[in-house]
Coordinates of C-alpha atoms in Angstrom, one line a residue:
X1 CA -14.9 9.4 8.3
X2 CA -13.7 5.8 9.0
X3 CA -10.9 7.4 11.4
X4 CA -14.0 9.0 13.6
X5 CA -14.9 5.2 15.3
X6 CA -11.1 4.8 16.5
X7 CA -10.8 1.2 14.8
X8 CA -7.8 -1.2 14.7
X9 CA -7.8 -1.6 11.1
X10 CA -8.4 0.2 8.1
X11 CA -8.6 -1.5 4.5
X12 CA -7.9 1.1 1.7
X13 CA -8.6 0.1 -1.8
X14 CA -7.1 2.0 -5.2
X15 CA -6.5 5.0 -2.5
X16 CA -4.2 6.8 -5.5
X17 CA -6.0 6.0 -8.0
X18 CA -7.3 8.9 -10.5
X19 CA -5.3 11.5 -7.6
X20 CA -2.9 14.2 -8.1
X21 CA 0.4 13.6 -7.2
X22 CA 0.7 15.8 -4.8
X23 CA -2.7 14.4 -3.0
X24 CA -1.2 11.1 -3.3
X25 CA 2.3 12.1 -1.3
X26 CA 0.1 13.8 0.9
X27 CA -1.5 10.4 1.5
X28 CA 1.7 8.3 2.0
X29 CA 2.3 10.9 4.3
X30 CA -0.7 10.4 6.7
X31 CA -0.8 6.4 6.5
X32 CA 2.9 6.4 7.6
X33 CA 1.5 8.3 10.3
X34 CA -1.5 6.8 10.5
X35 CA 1.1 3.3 11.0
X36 CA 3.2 5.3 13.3
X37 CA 0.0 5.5 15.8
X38 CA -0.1 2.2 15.6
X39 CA -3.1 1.3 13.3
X40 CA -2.8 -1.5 10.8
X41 CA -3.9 -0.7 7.0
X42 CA -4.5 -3.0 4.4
X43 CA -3.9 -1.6 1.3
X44 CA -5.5 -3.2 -1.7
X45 CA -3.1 -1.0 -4.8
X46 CA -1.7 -1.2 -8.3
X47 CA 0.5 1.7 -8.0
X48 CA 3.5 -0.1 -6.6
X49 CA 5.7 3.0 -6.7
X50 CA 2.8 4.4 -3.9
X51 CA 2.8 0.8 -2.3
X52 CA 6.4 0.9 -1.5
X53 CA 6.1 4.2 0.5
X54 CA 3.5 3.3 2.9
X55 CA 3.5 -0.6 2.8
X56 CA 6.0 -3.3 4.8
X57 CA 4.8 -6.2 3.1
X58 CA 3.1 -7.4 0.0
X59 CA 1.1 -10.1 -1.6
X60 CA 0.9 -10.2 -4.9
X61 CA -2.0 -11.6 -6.8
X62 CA -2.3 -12.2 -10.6
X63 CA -5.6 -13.6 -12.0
X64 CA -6.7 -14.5 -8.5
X65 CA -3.2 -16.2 -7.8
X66 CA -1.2 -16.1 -5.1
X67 CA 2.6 -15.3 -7.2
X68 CA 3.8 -13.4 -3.5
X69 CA 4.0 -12.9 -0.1
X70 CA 6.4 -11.2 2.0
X71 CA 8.5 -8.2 2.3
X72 CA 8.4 -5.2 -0.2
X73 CA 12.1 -5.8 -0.2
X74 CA 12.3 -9.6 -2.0
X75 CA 10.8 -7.7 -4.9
X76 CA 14.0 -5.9 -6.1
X77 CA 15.4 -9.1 -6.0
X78 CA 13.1 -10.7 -9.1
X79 CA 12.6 -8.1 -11.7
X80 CA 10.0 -10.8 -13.2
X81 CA 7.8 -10.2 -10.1
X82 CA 7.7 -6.8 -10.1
X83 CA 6.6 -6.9 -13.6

């Protein structure tokens, strides 16, 4: 339904959450399309392994702190991060 107005941003939040996992790589599967076409999507997620499909960067927020901002990729690089 938010598709159906053609907008230039689309802000997901918990998308996975309480899903199947098949539903949820079926998911990935249309945002990276969705990406592909050229819309941005904000993804609001806990579920980092379903974050790292779909996402290009992250910010990282603990108790309504800022702890990171940047590519999905600096977060192999500091295990205490990712935790």
């Amino acid at each position: 339904r938010s598709l159906m107005g053609n907008p230039l941003a689309l802000l997901l939040d918990e998308p996975s959450e309480g899903l199947a996992p098949v539903i949820v790589d079926a998911m990935a599967r249309a945002i990276l399309e969705l990406k592909r076409e050229g819309l941005c999507v904000l993804l609001a997620e806990q579920n980092l392994r379903f974050a790292r499909r779909v996402a290009d960067r992250a910010c990282i927020l603990e108790t309504g702190v800022l702890r990171h901002e940047g590519p999905l990729s600096a977060l192999d690089a500091d295990p205490a991060l990712r935790e």
